[in-house]
Short mmCIF file of C-alpha atoms in Angstrom, two decimals:
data_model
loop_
_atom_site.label_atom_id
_atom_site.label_comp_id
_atom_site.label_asym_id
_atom_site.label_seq_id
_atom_site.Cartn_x
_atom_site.Cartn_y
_atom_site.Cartn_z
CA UNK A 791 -3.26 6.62 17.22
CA UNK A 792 -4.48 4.98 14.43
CA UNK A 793 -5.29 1.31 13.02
CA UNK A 794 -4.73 0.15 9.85
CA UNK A 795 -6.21 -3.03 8.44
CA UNK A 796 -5.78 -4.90 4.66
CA UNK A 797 -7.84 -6.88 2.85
CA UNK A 798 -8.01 -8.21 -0.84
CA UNK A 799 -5.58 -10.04 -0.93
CA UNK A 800 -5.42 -13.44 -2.62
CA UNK A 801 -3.98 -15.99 -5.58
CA UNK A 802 -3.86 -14.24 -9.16
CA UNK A 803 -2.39 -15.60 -12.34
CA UNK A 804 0.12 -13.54 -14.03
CA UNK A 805 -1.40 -10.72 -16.02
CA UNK A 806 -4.60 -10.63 -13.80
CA UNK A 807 -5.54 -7.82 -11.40
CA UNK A 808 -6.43 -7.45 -7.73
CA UNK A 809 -7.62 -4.97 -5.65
CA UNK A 810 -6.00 -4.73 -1.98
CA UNK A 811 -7.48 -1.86 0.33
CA UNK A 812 -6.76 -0.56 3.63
CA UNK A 813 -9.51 0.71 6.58
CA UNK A 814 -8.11 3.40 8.33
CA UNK A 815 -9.48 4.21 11.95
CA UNK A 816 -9.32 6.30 14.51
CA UNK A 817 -7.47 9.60 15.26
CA UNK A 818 -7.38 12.73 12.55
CA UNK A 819 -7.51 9.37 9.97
CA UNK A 820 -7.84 11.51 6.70
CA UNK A 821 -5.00 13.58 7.12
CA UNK A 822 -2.66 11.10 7.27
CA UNK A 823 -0.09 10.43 4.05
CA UNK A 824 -0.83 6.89 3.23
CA UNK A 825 1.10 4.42 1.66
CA UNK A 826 1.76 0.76 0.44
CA UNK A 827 4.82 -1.28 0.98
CA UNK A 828 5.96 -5.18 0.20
CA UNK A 829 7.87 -7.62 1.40
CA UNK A 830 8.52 -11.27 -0.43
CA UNK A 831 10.24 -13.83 0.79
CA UNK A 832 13.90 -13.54 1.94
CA UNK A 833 13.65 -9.59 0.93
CA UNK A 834 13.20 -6.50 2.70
CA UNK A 835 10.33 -4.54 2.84
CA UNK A 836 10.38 -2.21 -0.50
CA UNK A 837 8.00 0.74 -1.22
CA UNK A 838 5.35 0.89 -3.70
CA UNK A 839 2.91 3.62 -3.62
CA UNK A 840 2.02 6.72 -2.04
CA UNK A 841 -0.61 9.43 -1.90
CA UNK A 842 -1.09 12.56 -0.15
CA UNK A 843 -3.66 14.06 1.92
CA UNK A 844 -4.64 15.84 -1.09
CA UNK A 845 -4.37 12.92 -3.54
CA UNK A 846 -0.85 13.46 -5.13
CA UNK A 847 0.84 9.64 -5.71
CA UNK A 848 4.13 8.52 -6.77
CA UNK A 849 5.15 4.84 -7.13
CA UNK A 850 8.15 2.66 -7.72
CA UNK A 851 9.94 2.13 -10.88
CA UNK A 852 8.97 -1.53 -10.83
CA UNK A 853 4.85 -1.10 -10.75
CA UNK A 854 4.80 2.20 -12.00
CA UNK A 855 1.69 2.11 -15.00
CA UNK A 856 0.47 -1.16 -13.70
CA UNK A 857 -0.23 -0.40 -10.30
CA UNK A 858 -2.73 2.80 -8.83
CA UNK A 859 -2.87 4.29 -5.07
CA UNK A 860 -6.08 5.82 -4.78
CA UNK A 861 -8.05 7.00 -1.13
CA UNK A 862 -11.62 7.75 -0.35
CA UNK A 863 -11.24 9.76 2.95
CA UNK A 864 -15.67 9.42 3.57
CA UNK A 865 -15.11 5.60 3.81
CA UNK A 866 -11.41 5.72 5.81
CA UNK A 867 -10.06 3.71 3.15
CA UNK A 868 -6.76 3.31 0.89
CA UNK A 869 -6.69 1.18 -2.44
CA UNK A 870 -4.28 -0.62 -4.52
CA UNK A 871 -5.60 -1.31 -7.92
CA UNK A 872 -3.17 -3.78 -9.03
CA UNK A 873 -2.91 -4.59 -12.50
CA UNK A 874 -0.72 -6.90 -15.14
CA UNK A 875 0.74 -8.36 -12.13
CA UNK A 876 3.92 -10.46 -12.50
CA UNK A 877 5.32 -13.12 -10.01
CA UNK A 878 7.64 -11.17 -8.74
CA UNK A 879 4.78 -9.09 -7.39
CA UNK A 880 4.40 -11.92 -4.86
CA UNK A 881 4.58 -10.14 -1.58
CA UNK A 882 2.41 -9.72 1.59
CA UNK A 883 1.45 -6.04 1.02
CA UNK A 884 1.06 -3.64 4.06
CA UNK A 885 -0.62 -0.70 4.27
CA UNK A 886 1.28 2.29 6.27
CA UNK A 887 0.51 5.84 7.79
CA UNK A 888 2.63 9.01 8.08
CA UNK A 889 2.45 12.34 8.34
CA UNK A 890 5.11 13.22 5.80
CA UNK A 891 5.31 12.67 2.30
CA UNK A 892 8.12 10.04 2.23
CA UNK A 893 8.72 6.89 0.71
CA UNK A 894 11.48 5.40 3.18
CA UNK A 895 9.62 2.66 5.10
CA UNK A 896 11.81 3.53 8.71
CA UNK A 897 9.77 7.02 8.45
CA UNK A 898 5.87 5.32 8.56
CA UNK A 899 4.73 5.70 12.26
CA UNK A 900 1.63 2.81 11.78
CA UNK A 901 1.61 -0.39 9.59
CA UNK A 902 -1.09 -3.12 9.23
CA UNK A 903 -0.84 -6.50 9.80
CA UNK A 904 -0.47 -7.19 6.34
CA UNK A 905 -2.08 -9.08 3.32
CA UNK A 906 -0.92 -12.01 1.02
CA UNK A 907 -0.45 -11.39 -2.90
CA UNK A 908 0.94 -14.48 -4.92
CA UNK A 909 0.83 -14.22 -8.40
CA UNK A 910 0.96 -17.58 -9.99
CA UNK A 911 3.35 -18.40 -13.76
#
């Protein structure tokens, strides 16, 4: 099993930056594929990044070159440097855990509770 808990969340203006990360615990916890999804309001949840074991990422169309997956497997933890954010990237962000490289959220076996982004006009 393992348990996955975000923080860094918060209120940004649009074209500031946040940092969201992700503490990863318990069993085999840096061989996981990890990745970061969103939902906003009245949407379903969309993917956004991913990275593999070995560091490899890909992201969506819609924050690719503003936003950056990155993991440090010593301190269990997943990041999401978020930058030039838009409202639109208003979302609670949730951190998820596979053993596949996939983007389809149905295939993540473990999700977090979630964190709040709003990105103020």
């Amino acid at each position: 099993q393992v348990q996955l808990v975000e923080s860094g969340g918060g209120l940004v203006q649009a074209g500031g930056s946040l940092r969201v990360s992700c503490a990863v615990s318990g069993r085999s916890r840096s061989s996981y594929v990890m990745a970061w999804f969103r939902q906003a309001p009245g949407k379903e949840r969309e993917f956004v990044a991913v990275i593999s074991r070995g560091g490899s990422t890909s992201y969506s169309d819609s924050v690719k070159g503003r936003f950056t997956i990155s993991r440090d497997n010593a301190k269990n933890t997943v990041y999401l440097q978020m930058n030039s954010l838009k409202p639109e990237d208003t979302a609670i962000y949730y951190c998820a855990a596979n053993d596949r490289y996939v983007t389809a959220t149905t295939l993540y076996d473990y999700w977090g509770q979630g964190t709040q982004v709003t990105v103020s006009s």
